[in-house]
Coordinates of C-alpha atoms in Angstrom, one line a residue:
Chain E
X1 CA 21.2 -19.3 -29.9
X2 CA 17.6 -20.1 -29.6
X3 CA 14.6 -17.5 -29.5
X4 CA 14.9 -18.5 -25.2
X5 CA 18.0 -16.4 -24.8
X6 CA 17.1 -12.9 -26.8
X7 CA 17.5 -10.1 -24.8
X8 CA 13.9 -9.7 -24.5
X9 CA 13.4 -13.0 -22.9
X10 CA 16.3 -12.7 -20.7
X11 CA 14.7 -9.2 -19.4
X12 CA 11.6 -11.3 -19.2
X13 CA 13.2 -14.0 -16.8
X14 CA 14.8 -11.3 -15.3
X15 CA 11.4 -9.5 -13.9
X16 CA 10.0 -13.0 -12.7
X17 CA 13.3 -13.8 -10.6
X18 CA 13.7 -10.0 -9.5
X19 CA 11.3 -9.7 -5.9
X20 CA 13.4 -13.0 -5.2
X21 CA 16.4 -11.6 -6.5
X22 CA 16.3 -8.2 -4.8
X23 CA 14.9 -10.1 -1.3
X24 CA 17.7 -12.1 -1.2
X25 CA 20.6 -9.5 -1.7
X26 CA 18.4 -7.6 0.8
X27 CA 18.9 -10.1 3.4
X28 CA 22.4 -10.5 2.4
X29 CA 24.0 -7.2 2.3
X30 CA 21.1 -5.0 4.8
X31 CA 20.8 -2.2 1.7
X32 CA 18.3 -1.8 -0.4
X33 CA 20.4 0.0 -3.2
X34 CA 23.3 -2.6 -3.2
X35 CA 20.6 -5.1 -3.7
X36 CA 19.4 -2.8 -6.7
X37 CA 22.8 -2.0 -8.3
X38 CA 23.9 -5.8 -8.0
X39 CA 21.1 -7.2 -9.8
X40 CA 21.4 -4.7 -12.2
X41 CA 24.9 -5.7 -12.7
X42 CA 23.8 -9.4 -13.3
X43 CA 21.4 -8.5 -15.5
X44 CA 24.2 -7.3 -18.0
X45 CA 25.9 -10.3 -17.5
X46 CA 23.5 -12.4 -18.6
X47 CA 22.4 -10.5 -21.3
X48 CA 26.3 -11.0 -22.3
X49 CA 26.3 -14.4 -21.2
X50 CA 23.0 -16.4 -21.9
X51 CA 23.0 -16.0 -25.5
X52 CA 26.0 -17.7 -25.9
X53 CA 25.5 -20.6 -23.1
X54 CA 22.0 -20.2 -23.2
X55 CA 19.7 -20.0 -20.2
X56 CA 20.6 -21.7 -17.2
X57 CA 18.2 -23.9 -15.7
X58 CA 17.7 -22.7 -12.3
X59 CA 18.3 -18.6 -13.6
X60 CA 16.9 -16.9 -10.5
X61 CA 20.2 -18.8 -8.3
X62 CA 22.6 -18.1 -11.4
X63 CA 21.2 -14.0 -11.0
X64 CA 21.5 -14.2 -7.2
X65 CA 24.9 -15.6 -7.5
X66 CA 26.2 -13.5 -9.9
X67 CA 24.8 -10.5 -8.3
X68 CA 26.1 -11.7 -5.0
X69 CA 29.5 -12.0 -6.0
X70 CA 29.3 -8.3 -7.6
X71 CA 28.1 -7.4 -4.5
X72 CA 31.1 -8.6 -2.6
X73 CA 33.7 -7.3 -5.4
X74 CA 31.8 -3.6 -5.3
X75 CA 32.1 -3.6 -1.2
X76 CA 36.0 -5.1 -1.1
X77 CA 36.6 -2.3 -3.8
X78 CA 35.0 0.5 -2.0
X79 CA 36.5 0.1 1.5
X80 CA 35.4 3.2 2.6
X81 CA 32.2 2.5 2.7
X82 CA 32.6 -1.2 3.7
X83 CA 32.2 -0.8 7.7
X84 CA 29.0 1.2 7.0
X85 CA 27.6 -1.8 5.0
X86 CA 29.1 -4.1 7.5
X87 CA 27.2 -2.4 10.1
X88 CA 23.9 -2.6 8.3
X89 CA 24.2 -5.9 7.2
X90 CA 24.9 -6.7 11.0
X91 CA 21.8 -4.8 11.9
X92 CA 19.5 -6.2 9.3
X93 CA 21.2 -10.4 9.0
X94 CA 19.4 -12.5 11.5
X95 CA 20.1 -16.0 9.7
X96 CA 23.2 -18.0 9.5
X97 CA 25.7 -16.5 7.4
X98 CA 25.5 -18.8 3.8
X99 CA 29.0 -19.7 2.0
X100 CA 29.1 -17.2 -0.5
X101 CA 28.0 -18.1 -4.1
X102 CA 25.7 -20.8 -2.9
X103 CA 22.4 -20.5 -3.8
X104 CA 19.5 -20.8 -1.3
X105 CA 15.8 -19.6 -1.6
X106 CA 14.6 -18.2 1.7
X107 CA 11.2 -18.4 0.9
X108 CA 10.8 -15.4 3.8
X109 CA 12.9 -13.2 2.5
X110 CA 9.9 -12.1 0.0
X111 CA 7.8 -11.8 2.3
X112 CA 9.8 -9.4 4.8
X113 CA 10.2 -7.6 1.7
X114 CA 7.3 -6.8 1.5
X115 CA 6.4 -6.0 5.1
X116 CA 9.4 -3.4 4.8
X117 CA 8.1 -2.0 1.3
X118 CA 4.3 -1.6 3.1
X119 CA 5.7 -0.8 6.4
X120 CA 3.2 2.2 7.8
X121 CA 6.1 4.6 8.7
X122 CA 6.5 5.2 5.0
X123 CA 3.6 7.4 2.7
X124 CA 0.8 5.2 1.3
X125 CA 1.3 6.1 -2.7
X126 CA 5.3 5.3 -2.2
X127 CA 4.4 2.1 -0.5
X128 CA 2.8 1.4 -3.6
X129 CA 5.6 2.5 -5.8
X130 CA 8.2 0.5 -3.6
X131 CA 6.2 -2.7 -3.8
X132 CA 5.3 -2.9 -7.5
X133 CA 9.3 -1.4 -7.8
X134 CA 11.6 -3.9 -6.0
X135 CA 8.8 -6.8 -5.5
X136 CA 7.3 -6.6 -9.0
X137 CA 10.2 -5.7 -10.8
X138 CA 8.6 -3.1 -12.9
X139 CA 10.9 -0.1 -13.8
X140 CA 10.0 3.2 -12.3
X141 CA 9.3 4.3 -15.8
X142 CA 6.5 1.4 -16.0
X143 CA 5.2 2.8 -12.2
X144 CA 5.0 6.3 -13.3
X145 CA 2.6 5.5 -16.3
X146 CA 0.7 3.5 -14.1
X147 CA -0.1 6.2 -11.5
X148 CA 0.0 9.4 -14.2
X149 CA 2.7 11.0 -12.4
X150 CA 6.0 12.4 -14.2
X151 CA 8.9 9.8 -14.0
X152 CA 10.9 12.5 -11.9
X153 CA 8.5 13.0 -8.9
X154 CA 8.0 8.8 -9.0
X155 CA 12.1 8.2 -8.8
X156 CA 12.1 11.2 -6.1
X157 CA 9.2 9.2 -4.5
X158 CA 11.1 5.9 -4.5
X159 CA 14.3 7.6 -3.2
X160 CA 13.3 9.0 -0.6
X161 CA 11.2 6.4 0.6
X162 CA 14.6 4.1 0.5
X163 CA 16.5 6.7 2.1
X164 CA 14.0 6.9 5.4
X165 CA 14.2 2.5 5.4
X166 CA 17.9 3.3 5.4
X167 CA 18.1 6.3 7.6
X168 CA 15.2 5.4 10.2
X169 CA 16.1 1.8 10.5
X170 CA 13.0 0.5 8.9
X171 CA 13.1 -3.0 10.1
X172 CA 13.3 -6.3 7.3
X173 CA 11.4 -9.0 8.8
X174 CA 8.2 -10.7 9.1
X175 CA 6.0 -8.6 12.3
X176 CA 5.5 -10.6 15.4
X177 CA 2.1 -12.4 16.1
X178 CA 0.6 -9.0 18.2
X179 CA 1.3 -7.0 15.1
X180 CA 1.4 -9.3 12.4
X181 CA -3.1 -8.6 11.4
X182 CA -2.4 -4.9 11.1
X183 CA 0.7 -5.0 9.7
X184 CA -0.6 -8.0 6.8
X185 CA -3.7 -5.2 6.3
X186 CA -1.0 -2.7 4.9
X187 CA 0.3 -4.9 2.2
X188 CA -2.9 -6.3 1.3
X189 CA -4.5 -2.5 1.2
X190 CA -1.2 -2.1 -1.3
X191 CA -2.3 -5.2 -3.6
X192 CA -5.8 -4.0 -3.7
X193 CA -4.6 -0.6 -4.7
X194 CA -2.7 -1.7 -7.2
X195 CA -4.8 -4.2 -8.8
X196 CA -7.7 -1.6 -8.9
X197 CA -5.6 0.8 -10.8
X198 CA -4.8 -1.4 -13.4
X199 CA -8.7 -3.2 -13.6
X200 CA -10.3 0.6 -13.4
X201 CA -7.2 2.7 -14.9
X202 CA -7.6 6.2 -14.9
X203 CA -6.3 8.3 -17.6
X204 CA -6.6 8.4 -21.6
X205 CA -4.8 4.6 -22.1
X206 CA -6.3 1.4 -22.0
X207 CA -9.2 1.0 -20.0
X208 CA -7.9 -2.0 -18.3
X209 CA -4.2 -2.2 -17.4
X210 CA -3.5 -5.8 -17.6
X211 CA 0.5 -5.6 -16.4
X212 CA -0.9 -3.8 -13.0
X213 CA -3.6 -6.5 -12.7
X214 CA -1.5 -9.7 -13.2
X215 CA 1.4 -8.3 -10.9
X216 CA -1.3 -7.7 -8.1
X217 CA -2.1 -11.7 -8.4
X218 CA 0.6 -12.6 -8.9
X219 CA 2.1 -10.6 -5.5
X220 CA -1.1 -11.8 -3.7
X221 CA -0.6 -15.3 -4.7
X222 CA 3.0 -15.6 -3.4
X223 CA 1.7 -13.7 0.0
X224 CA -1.1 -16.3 -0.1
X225 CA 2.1 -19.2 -0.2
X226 CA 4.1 -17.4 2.8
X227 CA 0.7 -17.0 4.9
X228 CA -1.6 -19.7 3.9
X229 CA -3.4 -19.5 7.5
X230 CA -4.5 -15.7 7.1
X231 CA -7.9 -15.6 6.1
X232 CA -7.5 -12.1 4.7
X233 CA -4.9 -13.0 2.4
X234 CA -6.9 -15.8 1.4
X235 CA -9.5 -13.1 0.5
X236 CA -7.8 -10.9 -0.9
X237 CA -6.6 -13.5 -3.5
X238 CA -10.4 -15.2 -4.2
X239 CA -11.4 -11.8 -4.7
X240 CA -9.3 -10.4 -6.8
X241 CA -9.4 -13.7 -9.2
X242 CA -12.7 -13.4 -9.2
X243 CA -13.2 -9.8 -10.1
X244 CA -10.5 -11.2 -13.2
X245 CA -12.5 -13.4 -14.1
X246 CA -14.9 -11.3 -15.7
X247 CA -12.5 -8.9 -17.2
X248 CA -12.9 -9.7 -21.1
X249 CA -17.2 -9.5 -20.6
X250 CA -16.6 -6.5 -18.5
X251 CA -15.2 -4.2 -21.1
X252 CA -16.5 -5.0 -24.7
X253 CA -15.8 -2.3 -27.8
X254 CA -14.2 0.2 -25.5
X255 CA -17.2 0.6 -23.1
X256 CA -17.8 -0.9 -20.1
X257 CA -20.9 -3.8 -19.7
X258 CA -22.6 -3.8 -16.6
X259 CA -22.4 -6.8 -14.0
X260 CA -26.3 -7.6 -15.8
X261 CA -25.1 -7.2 -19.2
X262 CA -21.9 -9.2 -19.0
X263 CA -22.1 -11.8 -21.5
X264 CA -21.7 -14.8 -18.2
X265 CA -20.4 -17.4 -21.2
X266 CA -17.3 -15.2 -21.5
X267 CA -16.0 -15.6 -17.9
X268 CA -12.9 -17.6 -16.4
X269 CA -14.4 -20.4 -14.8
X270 CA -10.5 -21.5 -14.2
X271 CA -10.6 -18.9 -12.4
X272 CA -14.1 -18.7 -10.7
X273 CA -13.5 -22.3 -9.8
X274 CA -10.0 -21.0 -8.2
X275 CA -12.0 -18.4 -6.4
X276 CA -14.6 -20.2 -5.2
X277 CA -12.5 -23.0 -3.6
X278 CA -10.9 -20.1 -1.9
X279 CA -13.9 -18.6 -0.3
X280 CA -15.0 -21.5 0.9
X281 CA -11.8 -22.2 3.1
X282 CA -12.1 -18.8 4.3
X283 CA -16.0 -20.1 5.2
X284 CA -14.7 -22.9 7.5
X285 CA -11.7 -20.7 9.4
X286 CA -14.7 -18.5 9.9
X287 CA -13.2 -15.7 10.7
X288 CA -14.4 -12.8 8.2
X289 CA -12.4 -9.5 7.2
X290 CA -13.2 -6.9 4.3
X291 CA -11.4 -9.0 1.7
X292 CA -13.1 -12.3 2.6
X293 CA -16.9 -10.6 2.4
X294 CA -16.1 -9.1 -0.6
X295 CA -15.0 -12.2 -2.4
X296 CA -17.9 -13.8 -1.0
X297 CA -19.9 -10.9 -2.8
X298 CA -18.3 -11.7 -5.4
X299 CA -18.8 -15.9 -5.3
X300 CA -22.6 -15.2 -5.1
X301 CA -22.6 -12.9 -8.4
X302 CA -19.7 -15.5 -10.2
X303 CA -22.5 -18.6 -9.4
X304 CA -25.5 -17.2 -11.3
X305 CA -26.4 -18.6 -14.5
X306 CA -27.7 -15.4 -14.7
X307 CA -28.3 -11.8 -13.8
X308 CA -31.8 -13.0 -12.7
X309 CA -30.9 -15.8 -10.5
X310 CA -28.5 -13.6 -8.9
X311 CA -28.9 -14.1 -4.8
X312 CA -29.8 -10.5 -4.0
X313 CA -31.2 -11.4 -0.2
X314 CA -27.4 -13.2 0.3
X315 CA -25.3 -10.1 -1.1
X316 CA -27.1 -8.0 1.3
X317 CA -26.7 -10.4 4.4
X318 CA -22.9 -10.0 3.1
X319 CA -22.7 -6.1 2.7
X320 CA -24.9 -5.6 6.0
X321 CA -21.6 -8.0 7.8
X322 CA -19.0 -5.6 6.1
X323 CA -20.7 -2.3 7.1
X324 CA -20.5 -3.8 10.4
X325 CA -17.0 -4.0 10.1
X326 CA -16.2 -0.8 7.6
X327 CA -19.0 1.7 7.6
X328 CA -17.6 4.0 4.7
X329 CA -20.0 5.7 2.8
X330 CA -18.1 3.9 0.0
X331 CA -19.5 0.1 1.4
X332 CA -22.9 1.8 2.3
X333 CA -23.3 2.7 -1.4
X334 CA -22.6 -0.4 -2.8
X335 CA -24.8 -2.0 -0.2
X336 CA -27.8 0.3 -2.1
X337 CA -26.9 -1.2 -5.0
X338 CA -28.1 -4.4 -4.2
X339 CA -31.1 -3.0 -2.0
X340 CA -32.1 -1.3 -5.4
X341 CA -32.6 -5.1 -6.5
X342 CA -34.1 -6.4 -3.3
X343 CA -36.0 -3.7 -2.3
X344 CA -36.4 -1.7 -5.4
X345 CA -35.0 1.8 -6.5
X346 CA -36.4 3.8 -4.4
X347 CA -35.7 2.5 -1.3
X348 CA -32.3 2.6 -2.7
X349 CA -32.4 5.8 -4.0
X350 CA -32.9 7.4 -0.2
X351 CA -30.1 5.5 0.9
X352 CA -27.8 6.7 -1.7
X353 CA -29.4 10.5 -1.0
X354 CA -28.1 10.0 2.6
X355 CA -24.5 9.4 1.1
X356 CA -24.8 12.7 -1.1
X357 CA -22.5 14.9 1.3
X358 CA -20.2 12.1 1.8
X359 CA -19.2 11.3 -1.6
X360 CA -20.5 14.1 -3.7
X361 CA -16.7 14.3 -5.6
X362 CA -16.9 10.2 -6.4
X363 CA -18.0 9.7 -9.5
X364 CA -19.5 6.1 -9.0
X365 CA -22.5 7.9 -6.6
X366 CA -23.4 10.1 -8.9
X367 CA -23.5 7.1 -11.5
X368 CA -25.2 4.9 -9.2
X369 CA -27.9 7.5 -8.7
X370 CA -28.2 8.4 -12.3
X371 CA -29.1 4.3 -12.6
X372 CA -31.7 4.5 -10.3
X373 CA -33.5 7.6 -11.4
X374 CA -33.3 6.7 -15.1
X375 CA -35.4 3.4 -13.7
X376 CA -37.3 5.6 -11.6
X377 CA -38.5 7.0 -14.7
X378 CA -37.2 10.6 -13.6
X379 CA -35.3 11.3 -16.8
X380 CA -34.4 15.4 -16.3
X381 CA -32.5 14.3 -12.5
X382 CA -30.8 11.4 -14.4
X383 CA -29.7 13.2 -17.0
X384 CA -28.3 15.7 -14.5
X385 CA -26.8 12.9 -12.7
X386 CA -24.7 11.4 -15.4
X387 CA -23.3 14.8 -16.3
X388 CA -21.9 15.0 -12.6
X389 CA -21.0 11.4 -13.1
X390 CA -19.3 12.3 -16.6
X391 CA -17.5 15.3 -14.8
X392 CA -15.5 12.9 -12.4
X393 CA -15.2 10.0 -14.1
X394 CA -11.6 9.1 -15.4
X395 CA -11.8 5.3 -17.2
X396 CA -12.4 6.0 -21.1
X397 CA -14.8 2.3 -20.8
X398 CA -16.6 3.7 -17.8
X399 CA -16.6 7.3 -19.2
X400 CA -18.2 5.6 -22.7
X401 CA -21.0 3.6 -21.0
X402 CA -22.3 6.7 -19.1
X403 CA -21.9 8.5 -22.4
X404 CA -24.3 6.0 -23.8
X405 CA -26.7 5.6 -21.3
X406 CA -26.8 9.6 -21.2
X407 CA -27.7 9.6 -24.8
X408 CA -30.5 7.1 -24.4
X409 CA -32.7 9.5 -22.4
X410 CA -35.3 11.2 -24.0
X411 CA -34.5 14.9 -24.6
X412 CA -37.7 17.2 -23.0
X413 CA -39.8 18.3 -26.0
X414 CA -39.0 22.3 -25.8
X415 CA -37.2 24.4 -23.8
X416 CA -39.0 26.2 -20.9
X417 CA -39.9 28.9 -23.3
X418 CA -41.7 26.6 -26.1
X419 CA -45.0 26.0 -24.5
X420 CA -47.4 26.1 -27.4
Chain T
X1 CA 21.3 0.3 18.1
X2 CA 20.2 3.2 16.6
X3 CA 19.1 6.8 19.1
X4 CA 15.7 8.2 18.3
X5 CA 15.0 11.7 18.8
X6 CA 10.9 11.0 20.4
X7 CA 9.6 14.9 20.4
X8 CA 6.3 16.5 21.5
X9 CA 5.1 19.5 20.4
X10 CA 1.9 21.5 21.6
X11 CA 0.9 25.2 21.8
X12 CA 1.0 27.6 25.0
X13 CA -2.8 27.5 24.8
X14 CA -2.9 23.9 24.4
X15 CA -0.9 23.9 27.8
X16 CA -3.2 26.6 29.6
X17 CA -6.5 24.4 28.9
X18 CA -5.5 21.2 30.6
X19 CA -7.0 21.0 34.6
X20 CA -4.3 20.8 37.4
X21 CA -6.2 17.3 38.1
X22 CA -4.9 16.3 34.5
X23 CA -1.9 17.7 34.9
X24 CA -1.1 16.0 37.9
X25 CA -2.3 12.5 36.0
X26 CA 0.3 13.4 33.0
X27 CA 2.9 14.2 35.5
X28 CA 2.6 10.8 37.3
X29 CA 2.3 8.6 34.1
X30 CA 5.3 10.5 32.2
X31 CA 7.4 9.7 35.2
X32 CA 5.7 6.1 35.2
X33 CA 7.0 5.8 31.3
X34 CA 10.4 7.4 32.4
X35 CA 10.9 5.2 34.4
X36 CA 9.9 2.1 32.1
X37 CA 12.0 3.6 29.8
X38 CA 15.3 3.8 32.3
X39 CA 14.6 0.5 33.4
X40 CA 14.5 -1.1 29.5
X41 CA 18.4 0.1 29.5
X42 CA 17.2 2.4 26.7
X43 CA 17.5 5.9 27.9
X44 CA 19.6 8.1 26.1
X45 CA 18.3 11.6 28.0
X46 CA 14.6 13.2 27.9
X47 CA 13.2 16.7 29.5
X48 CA 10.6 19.1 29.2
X49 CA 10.9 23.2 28.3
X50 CA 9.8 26.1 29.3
X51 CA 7.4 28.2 27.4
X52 CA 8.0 28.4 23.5
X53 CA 8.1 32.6 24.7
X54 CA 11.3 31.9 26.6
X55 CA 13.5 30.7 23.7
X56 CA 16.1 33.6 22.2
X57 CA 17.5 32.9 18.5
X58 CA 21.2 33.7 18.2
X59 CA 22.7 34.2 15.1
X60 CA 26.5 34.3 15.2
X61 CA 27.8 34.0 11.9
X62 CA 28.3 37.3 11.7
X63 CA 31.1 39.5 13.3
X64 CA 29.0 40.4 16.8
X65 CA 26.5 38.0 17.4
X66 CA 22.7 39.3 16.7
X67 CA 20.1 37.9 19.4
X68 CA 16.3 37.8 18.4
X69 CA 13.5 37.4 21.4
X70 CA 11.3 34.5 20.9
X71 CA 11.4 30.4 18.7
X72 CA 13.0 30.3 15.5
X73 CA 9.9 28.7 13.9
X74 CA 7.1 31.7 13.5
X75 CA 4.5 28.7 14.2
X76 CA 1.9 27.9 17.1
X77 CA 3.3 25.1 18.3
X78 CA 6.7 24.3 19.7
X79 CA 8.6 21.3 20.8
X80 CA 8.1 21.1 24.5
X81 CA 9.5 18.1 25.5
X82 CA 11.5 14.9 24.3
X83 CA 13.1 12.0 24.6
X84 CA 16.0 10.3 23.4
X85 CA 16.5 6.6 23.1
X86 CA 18.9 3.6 22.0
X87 CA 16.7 0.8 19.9
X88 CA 17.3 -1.5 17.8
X89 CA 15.2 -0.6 14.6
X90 CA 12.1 1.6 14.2
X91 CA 9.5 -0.6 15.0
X92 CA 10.9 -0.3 18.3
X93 CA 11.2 3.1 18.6
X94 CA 7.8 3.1 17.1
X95 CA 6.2 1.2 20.2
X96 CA 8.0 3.6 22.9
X97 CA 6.7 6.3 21.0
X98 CA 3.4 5.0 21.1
X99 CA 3.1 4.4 25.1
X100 CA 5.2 8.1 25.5
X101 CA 2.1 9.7 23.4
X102 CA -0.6 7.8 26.0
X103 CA 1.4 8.8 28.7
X104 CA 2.1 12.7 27.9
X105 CA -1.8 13.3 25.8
X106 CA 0.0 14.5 23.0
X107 CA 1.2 13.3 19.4
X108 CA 5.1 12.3 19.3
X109 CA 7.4 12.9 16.4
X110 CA 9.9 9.6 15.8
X111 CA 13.3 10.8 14.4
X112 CA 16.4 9.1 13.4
X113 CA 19.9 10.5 15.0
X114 CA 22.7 10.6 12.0
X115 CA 24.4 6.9 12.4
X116 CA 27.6 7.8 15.0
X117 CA 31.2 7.9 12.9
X118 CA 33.3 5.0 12.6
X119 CA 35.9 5.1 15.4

């Protein structure tokens, strides 16, 4: 038995084949929780199995197989409750009954997965939590950790968002063409989540939480596949490739580097090339969304030799199209960000003083304005600033680089009182 | 097919503020949607109710029954009208919901029924 069929490699192939795994069962037998408890069932086969016969070589149909068959042996044993599942496999089945035990990828069935995991009946945080659960395969343990909630609340979370798919008849398909934009919005909203949490975790752990970044590419990539002619999705992918490929210059000794700083010799051009390619065929469908301006943000800042040549006039073009589109405050402050470098800080600074009310609890205003003022020279207000900054701000990296920056200020000579 | 339970709820005072001329135009395109909904093969049942001041609690599970003036919820607002329907899947029930709320000015709730017993 080779090092390919320890249990920890088997668990491993088991997460890659689980979205398809759980997709297909989902299709199959209309029930989310038979889908669960067969795989789970397969899983211990194979860990019984596969280190005897080794890994087979097509594992994600020997798992769908195996948990298929379990499947059928579970419902034949519990009568009972077969007619129920009957029922909802008759409500949910709109394809050709397969023979049984044959494999056959649906390539769909991932994607009406997913439509029913984002669908907007359900709560946004247990969208997330269903995705990364029965898509990613993570185990709720692994989701809980992610999002800093106790393991309890997230299995309530998941259980009762399965119980209302069940219960309200949450449908397990791909939207129509009327509703397909809004309803691809959802999911995409879902990847971004989830990828920002792991590239900007909160919380005393790593900084970055690679597992949470790779699963959102790697979720975005296979929505990407299933909808190759939405330019949103295309968007969503160049962006978040290209905001990963500047993850090992972004965080260096435990503190975060700015976008200036970052050494531009340590990023993925794999992936900026990637990411790039992308944003251009979103340039000739020509039909923008968030995602697609903010990976073209992101193109201009990736194709820079440097943080001097960095096309300041062209992100602002771009962030003046997306406030058109989303006026947040949160868009209008990173649009002064790059004013600050166009038009200087303190036209910037004004336009981040008008966002004040908006955003006074998110920490990133009071950091951008504690940047300008310390260029401004006004060293007492930016000192002020990065204390409210410090007071909100939940990434250790982030938390260290204000920390810094704080300390480089030049303390006033004497207190008020000391004025001889 | 699964029946929704499609419920409005509103406040007395929400009721009082709305001009006969708006009335009249909710009146005409609830019975519009009605009909819609009759003529989809969907309809299940649907009314309005009186006043939320009208209802009477009973509680019988002792030995005389004990009758209480007024809702059973101590809240401001109160269901004052419904429908229920036979669709296929939520997203269905969703959209009905959706042209019910235009049609009546108000928010609807989307419920499931309990799946019927096996005969």
């Amino acid at each position: 038995m080779g090092p390919a069929s320890s249990a920890a490699a088997i668990e491993r192939v088991f997460r890659e084949e689980y979205g398809r795994l759980i997709a297909t069962l989902v299709r199959r037998f209309g029930d989310i929780d038979i889908a669960e408890e067969a795989a789970a069932e397969a899983l211990l086969v194979a860990l019984e199995k596969w280190p005897e016969s080794g890994v087979p070589p097509n594992p994600g149909g020997w798992l769908t197989t195996t948990a298929g068959n379990r499947a059928i042996d579970r419902l034949r044993r519990e009568k009972v409750r077969d007619s129920k599942h009957q029922q909802a496999a008759e409500m949910y089945d709109d394809t050709p009954h397969e023979s049984l035990g044959v494999f056959e990828d649906h390539p769909d069935d991932r994607l009406r997965l997913m439509f029913t995991c984002c669908h907007p009946a359900l709560a946004p945080e247990a969208r997330i939590a269903l995705t990364l659960r029965l898509l990613g395969g993570l185990t709720v343990e692994e989701i809980a950790q992610a999002f800093l909630v106790p393991e309890t609340t997230m299995a309530q979370r998941i259980t009762r968002a399965k119980k209302k798919i069940a219960a309200a008849r949450i449908p397990y398909r791909v939207p129509g063409a009327d509703e397909l934009p809004s309803r691809v919005a959802t999911v995409l909203a879902v990847l971004f989540l989830v990828f920002n949490e792991g590239y900007l975790a909160s919380g005393d752990g790593a900084p970055v939480r690679t597992d949470l970044t790779a699963e959102a590419i790697r979720l975005a990539r296979i929505l990407r596949g299933l909808l190759p002619s939405e330019p949103e999705v295309t968007g969503l992918l160049a962006l978040l490739l290209l905001t990963e490929s500047r993850r090992e210059a972004r965080v260096r000794g435990g503190e975060l580097v700015r976008l200036d700083d970052q050494d531009r010799g340590g990023w993925d051009r794999a992936l900026i090339g990637e990411g790039h390619a992308l944003v251009r065929e979103c340039l000739a469908i020509n039909r923008p969304g968030r995602f697609q301006l903010l990976a073209a943000i992101n193109a201009v800042h990736t194709d820079a030799p440097t943080a001097e040549a960095t096309d300041w006039s062209q992100i602002a073009a771009l962030y003046d199209q997306l406030v058109r589109l989303d006026p947040s405050p949160i868009v209008r402050l990173n649009r002064a960000v790059a004013i600050a470098e166009l038009d200087g800080p303190e036209v910037a600074l004004a336009q981040v003083d008008a966002l004040g009310d908006a955003l006074s609890s998110y920490h990133a205003l009071h950091a951008t304005r504690a940047d300008l003022l310390r260029r401004l020279g006004r060293s007492a207000e930016a000192r002020d600033a990065y204390d409210a900054a410090l007071a909100l701000c939940d990434n250790t990296a982030e938390r260290a680089h204000l920390e810094r920056r704080r300390g480089e200020l030049v303390e006033p000579a004497g207190g008020p009182g000391d004025l001889t | 097919m699964t029946q929704y339970l499609l419920s409005v709820h509103g406040s007395d005072e929400d009721y009082a503020e709305i001009d006969p001329a708006t009335m009249q135009e909710m009146f005409e395109a609830v019975e519009a949607f009605n009909t819609k909904v009759r003529d989809a093969g969907i309809w299940v049942f649907a009314g309005g109710l009186e006043s939320a001041t009208t209802a009477t609690v009973v509680d019988g599970q002792g030995s005389a029954p004990v009758m209480t003036d007024g809702p059973y919820l101590e809240t401001k607002e109160h269901i004052g009208g419904f429908w229920i329907i036979d669709v296929a899947d939520l997203d269905a029930a969703l959209d009905w919901a959706a042209q019910g709320s235009r049609a009546c000015q108000g928010k609807v709730e989307v419920r499931p029924f309990q799946s019927e017993p096996e005969a």
